[in-house]
PDB file of C-alpha atoms and ligand atoms in Angstrom:
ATOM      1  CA  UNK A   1     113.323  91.438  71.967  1.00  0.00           C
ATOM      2  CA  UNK A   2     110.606  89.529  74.018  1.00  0.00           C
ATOM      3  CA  UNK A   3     109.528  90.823  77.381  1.00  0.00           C
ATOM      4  CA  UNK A   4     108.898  88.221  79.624  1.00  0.00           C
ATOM      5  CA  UNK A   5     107.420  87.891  82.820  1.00  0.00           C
ATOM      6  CA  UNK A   6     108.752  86.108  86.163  1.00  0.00           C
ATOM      7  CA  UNK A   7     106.027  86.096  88.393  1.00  0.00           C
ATOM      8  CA  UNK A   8     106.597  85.193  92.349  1.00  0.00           C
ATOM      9  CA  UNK A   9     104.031  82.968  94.017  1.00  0.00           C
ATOM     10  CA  UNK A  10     105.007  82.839  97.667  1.00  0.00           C
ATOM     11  CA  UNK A  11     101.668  81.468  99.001  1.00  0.00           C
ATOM     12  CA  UNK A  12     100.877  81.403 103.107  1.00  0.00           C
ATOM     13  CA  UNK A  13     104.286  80.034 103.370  1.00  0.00           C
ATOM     14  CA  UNK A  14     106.095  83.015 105.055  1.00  0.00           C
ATOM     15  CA  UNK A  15     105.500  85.193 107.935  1.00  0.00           C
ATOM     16  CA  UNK A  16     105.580  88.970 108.011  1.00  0.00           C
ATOM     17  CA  UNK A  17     109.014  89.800 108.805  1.00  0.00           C
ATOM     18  CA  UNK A  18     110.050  86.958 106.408  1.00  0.00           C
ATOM     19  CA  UNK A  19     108.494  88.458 103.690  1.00  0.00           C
ATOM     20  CA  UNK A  20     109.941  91.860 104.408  1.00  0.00           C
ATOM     21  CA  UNK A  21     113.256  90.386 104.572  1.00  0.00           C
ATOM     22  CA  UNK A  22     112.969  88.329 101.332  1.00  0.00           C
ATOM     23  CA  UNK A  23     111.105  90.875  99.429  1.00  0.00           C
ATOM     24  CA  UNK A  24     114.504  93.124 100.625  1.00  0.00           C
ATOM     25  CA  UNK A  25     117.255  90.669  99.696  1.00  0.00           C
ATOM     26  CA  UNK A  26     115.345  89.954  95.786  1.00  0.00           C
ATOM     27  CA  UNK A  27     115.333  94.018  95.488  1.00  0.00           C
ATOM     28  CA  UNK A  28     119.247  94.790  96.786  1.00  0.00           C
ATOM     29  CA  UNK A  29     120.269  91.630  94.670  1.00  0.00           C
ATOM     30  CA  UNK A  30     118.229  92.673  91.437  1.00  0.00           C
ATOM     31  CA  UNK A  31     120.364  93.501  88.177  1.00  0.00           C
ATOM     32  CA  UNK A  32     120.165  97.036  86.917  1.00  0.00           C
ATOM     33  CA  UNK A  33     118.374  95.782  83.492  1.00  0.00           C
ATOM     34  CA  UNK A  34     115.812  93.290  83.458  1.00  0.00           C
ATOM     35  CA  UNK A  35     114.444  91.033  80.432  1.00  0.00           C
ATOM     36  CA  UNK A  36     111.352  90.279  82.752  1.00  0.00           C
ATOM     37  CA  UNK A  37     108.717  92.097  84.426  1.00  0.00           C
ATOM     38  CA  UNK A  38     109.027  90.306  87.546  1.00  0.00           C
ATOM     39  CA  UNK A  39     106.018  90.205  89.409  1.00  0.00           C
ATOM     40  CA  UNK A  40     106.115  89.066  93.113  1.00  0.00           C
ATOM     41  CA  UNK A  41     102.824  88.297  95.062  1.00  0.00           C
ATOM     42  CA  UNK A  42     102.981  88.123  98.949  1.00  0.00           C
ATOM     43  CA  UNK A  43     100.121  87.364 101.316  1.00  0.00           C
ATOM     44  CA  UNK A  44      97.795  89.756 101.923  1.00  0.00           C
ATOM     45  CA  UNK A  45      99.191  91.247 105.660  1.00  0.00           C
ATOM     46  CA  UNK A  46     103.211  91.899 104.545  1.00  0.00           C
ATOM     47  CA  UNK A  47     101.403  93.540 101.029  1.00  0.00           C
ATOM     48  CA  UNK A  48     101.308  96.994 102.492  1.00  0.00           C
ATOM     49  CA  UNK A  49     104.742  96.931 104.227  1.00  0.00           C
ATOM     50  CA  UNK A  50     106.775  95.487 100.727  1.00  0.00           C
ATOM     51  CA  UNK A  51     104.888  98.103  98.875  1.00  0.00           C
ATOM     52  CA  UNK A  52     106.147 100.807 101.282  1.00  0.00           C
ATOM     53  CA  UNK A  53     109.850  99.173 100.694  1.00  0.00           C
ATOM     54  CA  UNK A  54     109.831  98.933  96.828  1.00  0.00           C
ATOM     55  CA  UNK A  55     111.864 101.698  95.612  1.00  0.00           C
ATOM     56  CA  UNK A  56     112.880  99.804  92.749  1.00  0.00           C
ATOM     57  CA  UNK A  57     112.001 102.138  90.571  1.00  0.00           C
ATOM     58  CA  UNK A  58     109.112 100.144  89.173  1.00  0.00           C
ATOM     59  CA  UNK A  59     111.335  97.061  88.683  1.00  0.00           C
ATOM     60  CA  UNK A  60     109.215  95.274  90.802  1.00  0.00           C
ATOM     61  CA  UNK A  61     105.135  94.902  90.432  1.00  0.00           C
ATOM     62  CA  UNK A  62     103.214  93.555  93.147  1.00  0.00           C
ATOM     63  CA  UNK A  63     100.128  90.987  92.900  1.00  0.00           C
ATOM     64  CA  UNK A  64      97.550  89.715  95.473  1.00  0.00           C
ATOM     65  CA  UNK A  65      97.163  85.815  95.474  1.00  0.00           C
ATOM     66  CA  UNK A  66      93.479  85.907  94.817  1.00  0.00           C
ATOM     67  CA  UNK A  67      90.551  88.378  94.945  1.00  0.00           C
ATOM     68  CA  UNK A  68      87.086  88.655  95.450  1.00  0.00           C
ATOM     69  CA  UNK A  69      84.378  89.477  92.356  1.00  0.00           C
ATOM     70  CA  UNK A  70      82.043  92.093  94.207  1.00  0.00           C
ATOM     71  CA  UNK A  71      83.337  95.871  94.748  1.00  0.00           C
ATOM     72  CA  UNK A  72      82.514  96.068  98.353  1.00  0.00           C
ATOM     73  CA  UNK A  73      80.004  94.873 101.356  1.00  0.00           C
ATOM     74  CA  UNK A  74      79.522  92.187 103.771  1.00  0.00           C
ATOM     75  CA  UNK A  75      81.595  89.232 102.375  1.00  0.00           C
ATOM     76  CA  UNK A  76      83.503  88.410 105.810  1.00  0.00           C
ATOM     77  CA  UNK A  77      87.155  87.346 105.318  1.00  0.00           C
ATOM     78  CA  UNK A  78      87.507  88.542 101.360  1.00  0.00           C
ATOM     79  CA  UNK A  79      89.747  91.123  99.527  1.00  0.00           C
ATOM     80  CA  UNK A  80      88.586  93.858  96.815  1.00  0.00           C
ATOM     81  CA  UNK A  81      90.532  94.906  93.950  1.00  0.00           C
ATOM     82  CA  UNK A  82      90.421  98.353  95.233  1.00  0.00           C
ATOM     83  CA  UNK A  83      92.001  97.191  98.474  1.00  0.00           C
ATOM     84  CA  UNK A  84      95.107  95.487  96.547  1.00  0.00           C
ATOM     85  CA  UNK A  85      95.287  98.331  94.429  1.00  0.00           C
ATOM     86  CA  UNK A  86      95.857 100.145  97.777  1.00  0.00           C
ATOM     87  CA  UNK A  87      98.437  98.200  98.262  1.00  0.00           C
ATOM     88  CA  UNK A  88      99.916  98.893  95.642  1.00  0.00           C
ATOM     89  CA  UNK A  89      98.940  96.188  93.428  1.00  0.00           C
ATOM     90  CA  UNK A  90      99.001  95.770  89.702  1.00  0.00           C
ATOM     91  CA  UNK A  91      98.325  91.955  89.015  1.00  0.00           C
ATOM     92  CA  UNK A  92      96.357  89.389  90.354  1.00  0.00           C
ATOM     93  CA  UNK A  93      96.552  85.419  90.274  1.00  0.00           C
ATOM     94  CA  UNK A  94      93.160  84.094  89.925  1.00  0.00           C
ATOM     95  CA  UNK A  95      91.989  80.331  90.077  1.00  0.00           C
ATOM     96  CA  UNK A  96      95.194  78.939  91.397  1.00  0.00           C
ATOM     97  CA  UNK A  97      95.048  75.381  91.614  1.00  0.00           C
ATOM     98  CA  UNK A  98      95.129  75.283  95.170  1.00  0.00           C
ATOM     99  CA  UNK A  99      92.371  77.791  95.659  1.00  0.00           C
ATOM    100  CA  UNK A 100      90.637  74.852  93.170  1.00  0.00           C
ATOM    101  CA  UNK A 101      91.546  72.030  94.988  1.00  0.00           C
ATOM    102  CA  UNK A 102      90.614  73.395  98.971  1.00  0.00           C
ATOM    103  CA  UNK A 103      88.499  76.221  98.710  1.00  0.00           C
ATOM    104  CA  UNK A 104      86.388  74.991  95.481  1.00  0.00           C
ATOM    105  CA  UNK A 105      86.844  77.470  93.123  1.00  0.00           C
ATOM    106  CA  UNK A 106      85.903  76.766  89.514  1.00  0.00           C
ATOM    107  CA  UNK A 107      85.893  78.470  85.840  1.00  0.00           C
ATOM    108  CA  UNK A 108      82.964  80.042  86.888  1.00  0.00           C
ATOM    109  CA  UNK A 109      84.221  81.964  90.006  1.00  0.00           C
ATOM    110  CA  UNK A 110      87.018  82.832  87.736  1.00  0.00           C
ATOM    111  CA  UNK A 111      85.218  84.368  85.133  1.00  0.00           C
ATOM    112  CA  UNK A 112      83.851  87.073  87.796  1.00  0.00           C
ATOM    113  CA  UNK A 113      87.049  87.398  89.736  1.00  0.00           C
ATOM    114  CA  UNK A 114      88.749  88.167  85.972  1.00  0.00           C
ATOM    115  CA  UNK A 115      85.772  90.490  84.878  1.00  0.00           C
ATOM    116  CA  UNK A 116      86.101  92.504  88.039  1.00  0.00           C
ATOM    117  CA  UNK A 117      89.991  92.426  87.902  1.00  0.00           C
ATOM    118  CA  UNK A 118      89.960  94.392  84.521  1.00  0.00           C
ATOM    119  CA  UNK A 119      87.653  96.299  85.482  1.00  0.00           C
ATOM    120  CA  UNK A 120      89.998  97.661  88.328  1.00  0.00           C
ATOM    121  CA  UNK A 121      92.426  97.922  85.945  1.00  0.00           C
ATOM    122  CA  UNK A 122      94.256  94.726  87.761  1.00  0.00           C
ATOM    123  CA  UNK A 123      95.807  92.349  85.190  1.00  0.00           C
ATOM    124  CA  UNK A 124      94.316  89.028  86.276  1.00  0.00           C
ATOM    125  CA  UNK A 125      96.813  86.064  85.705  1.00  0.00           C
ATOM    126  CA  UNK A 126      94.443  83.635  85.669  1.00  0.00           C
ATOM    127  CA  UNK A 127      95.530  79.535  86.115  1.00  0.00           C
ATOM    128  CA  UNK A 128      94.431  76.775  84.009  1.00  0.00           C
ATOM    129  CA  UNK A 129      96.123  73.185  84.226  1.00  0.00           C
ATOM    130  CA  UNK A 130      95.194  70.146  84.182  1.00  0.00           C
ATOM    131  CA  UNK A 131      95.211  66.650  86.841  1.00  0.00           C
ATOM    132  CA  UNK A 132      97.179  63.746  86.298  1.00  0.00           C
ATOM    133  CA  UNK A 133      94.000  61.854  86.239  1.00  0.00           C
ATOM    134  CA  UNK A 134      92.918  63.577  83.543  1.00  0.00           C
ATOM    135  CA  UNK A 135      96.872  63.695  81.418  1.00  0.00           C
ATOM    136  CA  UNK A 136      96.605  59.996  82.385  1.00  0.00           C
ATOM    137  CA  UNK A 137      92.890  59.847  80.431  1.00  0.00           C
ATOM    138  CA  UNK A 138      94.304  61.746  77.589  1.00  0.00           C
ATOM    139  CA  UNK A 139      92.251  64.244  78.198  1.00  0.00           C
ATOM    140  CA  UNK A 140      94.425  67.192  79.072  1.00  0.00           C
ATOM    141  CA  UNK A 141      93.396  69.266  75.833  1.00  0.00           C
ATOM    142  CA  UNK A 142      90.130  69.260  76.412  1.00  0.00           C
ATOM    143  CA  UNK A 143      90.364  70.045  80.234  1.00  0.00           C
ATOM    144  CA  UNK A 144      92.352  72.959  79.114  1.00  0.00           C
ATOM    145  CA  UNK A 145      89.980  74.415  76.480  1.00  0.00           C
ATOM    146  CA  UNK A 146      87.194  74.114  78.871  1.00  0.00           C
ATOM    147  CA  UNK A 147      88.856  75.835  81.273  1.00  0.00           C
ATOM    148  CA  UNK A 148      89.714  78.809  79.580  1.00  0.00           C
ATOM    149  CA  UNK A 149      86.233  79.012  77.246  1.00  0.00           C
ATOM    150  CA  UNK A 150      84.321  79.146  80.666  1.00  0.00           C
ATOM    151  CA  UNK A 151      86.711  81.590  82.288  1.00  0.00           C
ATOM    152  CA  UNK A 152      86.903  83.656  79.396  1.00  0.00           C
ATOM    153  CA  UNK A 153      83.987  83.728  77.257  1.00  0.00           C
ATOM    154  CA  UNK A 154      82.014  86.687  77.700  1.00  0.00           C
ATOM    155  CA  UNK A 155      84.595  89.094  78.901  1.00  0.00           C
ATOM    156  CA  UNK A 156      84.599  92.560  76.918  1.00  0.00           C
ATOM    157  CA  UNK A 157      87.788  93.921  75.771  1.00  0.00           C
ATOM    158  CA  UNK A 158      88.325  97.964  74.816  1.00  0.00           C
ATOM    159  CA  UNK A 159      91.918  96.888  73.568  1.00  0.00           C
ATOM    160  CA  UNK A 160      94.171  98.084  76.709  1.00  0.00           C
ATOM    161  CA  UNK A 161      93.480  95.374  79.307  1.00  0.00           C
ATOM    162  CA  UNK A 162      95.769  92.701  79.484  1.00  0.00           C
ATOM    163  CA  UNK A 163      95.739  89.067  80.570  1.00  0.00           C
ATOM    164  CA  UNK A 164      98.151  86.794  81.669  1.00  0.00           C
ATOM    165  CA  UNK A 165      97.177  83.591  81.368  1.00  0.00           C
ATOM    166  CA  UNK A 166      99.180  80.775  83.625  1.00  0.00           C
ATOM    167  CA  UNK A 167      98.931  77.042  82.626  1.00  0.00           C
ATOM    168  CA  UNK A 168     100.271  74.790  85.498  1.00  0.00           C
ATOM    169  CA  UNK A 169      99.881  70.873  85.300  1.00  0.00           C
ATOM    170  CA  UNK A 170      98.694  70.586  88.587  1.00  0.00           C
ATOM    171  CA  UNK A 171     100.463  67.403  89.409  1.00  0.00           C
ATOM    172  CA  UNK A 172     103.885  68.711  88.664  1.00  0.00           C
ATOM    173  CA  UNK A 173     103.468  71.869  90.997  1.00  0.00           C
ATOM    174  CA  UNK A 174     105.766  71.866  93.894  1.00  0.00           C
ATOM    175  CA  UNK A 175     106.972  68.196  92.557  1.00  0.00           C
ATOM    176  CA  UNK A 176     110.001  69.546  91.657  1.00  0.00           C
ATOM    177  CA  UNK A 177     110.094  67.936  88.066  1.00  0.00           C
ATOM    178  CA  UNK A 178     108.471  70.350  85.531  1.00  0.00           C
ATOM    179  CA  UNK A 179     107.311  69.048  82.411  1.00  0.00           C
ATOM    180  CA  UNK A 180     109.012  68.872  79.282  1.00  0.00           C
ATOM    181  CA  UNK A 181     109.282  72.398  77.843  1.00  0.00           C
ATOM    182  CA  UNK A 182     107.988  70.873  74.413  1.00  0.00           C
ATOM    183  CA  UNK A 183     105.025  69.342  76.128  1.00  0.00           C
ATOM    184  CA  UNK A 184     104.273  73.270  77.638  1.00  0.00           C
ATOM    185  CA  UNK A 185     104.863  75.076  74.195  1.00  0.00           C
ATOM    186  CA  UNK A 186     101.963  72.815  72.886  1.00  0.00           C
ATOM    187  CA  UNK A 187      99.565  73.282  75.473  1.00  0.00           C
ATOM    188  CA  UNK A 188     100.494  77.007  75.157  1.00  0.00           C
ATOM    189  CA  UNK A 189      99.413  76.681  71.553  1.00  0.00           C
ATOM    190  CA  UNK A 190      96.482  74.835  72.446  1.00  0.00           C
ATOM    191  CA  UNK A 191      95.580  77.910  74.685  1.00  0.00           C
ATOM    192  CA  UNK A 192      96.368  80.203  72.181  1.00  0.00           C
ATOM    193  CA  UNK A 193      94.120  78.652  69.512  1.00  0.00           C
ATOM    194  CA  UNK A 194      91.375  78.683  72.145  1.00  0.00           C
ATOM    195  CA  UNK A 195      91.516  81.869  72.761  1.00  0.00           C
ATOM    196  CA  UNK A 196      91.592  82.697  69.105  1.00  0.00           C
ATOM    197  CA  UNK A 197      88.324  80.698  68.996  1.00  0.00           C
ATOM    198  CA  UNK A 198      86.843  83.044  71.923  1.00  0.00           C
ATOM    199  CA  UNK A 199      88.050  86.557  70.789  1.00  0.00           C
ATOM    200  CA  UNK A 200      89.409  88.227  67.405  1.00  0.00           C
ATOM    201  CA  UNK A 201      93.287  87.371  66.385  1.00  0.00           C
ATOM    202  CA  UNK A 202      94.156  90.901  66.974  1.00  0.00           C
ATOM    203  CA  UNK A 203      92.811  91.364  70.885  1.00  0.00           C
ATOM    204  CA  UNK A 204      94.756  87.575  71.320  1.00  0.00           C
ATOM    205  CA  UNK A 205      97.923  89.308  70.203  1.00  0.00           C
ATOM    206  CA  UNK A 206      97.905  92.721  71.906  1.00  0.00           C
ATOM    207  CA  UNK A 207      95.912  91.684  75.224  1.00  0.00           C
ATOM    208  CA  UNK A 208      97.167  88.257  75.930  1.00  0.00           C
ATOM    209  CA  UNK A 209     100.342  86.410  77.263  1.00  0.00           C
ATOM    210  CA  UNK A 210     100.708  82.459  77.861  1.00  0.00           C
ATOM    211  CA  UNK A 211     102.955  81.731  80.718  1.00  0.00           C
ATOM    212  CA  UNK A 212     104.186  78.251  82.475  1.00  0.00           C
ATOM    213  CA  UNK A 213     104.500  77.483  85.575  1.00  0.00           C
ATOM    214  CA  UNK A 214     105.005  74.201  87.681  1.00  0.00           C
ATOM    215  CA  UNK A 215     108.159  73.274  88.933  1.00  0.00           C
ATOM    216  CA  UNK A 216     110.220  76.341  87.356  1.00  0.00           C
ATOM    217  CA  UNK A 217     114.176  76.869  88.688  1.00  0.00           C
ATOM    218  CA  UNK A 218     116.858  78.583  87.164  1.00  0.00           C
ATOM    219  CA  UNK A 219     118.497  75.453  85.263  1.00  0.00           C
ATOM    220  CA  UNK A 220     115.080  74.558  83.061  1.00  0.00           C
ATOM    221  CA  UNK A 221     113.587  78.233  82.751  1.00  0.00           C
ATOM    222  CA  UNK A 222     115.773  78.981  79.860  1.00  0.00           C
ATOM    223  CA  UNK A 223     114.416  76.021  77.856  1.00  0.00           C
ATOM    224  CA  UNK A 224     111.016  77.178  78.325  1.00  0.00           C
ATOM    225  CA  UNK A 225     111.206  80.433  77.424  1.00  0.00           C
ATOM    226  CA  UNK A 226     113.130  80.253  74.213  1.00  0.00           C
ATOM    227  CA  UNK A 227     109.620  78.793  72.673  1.00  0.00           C
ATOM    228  CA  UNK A 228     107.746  80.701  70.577  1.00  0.00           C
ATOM    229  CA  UNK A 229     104.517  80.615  72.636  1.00  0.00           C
ATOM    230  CA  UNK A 230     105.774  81.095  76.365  1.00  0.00           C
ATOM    231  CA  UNK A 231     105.981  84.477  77.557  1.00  0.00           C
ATOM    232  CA  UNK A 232     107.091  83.853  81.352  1.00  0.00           C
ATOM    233  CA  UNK A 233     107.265  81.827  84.100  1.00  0.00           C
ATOM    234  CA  UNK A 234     104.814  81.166  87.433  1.00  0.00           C
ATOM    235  CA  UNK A 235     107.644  80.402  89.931  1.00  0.00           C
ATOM    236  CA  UNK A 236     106.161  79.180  93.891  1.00  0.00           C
ATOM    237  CA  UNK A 237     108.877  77.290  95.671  1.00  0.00           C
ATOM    238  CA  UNK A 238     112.013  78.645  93.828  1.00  0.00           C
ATOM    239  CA  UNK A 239     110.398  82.456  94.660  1.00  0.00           C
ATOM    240  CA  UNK A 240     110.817  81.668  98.643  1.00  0.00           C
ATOM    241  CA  UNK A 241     114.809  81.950  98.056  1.00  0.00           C
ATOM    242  CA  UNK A 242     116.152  85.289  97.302  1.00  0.00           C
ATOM    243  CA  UNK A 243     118.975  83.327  95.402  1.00  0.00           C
ATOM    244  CA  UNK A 244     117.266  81.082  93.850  1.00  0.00           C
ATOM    245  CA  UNK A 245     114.763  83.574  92.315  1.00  0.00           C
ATOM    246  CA  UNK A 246     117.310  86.217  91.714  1.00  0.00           C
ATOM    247  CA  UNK A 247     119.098  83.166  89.549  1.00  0.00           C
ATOM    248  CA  UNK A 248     116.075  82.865  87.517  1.00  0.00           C
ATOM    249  CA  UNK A 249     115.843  86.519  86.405  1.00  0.00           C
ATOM    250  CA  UNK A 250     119.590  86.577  85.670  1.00  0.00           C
ATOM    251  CA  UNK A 251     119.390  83.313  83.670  1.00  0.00           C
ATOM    252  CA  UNK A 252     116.665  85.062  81.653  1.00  0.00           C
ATOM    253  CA  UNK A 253     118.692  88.060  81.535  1.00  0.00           C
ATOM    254  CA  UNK A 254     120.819  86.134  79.086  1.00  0.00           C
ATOM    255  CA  UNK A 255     118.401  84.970  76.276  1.00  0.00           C
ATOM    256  CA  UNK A 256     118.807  86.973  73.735  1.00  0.00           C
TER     257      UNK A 256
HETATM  258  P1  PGA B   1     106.082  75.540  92.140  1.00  0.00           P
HETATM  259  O1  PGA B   1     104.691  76.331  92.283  1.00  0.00           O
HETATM  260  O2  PGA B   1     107.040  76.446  91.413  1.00  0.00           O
HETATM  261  O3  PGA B   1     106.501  75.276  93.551  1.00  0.00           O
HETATM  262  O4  PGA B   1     105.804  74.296  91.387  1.00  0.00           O
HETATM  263  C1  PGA B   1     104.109  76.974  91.184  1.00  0.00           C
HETATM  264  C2  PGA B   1     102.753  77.519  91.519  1.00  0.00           C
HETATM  265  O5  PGA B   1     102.047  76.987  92.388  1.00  0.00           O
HETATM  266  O6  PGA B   1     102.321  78.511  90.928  1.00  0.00           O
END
C-alpha cells in the first residue's frame, strides 16, 4: 500500500494562539490509522509551542516554511536547520512560490537551502511550478525541467536522504480551482524523468517522492492521488481549517 504524504502549509496567515488552537483541534480530531504522513508547517514563533503539544505519537511531523543555507553567523532575520530541528522539525519547504515571487528566491538559492537541509538531516520539500505566462507559452515542461536540473544537480546522495519534491502551478495556488489531476500526473512524470536524467534510477526510486499541490480540498485529493506518479498533496488554504484538513486525511484514509 502507498504511503502518502499530506503536508500543511499555513503560511503568516495565523497568529500564535491560532496556531496552537488549530494545531490542537487537527491532533484531537486525527483518526487512529493514517494512510499519510501528514506533515504540518507553522510559522516560525508558534513552532516551539505545537512541538511541545504534539503527543501524537509521531502522527504528526513538523516543517519550517523556509530556511537559510549557512550553519550559523550574522545573517539578521534568518533561520538554521539546527534551529528548526530544535523545534522539533523534520521537513522543510524550500523555494515556495511565494518566497519566489516577493523575496526573489531562485533555483539557485534552492540548491543551497536543499544541500544544507540534507545535510541536517531535514527532508527539504522543495517547490517547482510553473506561471501562467509561461503554461500560456507552452512552455511549462521546460520551466519545470529547468527548475529542478538547477535545484538539483550537484547534490550528493549516500542513499538515506530523502526528497520531497512539490510541483505547484503557481497560478492555480490559492485560486481555488486545481488543475486537472491528469494534467499533474504528467508533469509528475516529466519530473520524474528529469530527475532520472540528474541521478541513477535507483536513488530516484528510494530517495524521491513527487507531490501536488495547488488548490487541494478533500473532494479532488482522491483523484490525484490514485495516479501512479503522485505521492501526496501540498495543502495551504484547506490546512487553515481543522475540518477541512482533517477531511482530507480521512478521504485519503479510504484509497485503498
Ligand atoms: P493552496 O496553497 O492550497 O491554498 O492553493 C498551496 C500552497 O501554496 O502550497
Amino acid at each position: 500500500m502507498k504511503k502518502f504524504y499530506i503536508i500543511a502549509n499555513w503560511k503568516m496567515s495565523l497568529n500564535f494562539k491560532e496556531s496552537i488552537d488549530l494545531f490542537n483541534e487537527i491532533k484531537q480530531g486525527l483518526p487512529e490509522k493514517n494512510q499519510a504522513e501528514i506533515v504540518i508547517c507553522p510559522s516560525y514563533i508558534p513552532l516551539s509551542e505545537i512541538n511541545k503539544n504534539n503527543d501524537a505519537d509521531g502522527k504528526i511531523k513538523l516543517g519550517g516554511q523556509d530556511v537559510f543555507w549557512e550553519e550559523t553567523g550574522a545573517y539578521t532575520g534568518e533561520i538554521s536547520c539546527e534551529m528548526l530541528k530544535d523545534a522539533g522539525c523534520e521537513y522543510v519547504i524550500i523555494g515556495h512560490s511565494d518566497r519566489r515571487k516577493y523575496f526573489k528566491e531562485t533555483d539557485e538559492t534552492a540548491h543551497y537551502k536543499v544541500k544544507t537541509a540534507l545535510k541536517s538531516s531535514l527532508t527539504p520539500i522543495l517547490c517547482v511550478g510553473e506561471n501562467f505566462q509561461e503554461r500560456q507559452e507552452n512552455r511549462k515542461d521546460y520551466v519545470i525541467i529547468s527548475q529542478i536540473t538547477k535545484a538539483l544537480s550537484g547534490i550528493d546522495f549516500s542513499g538515506s536522504e530523502k526528497i520531497i519534491v512539490a510541483y505547484e502551478p503557481v497560478w492555480v495556488i490559492g485560486s481555488g480551482r486545481a488543475i486537472k489531476p491528469e494534467e499533474a500526473e504528467y508533469m509528475h512524470q516529466i519530473i520524474k524523468q528529469t530527475l532520472i536524467d540528474i541521478f541513477p534510477i535507483e536513488i530516484v526510486e528510494k530517495c524521491f517522492k513527487i507531490i501536488y499541490g495547488g488548490s487541494v480540498n478533500a473532494e479532488v485529493v482522491k483523484d490525484f492521488l490514485i495516479r501512479p506518479n503522485i505521492w501526496g498533496v501540498l495543502v495551504g488554504s484547506d490546512s487553515l481549517n481543522s475540518k477541512k484538513f482533517l477531511d482530507i486525511i480521512k478521504e485519503v484514509n479510504t484509497i485503498e
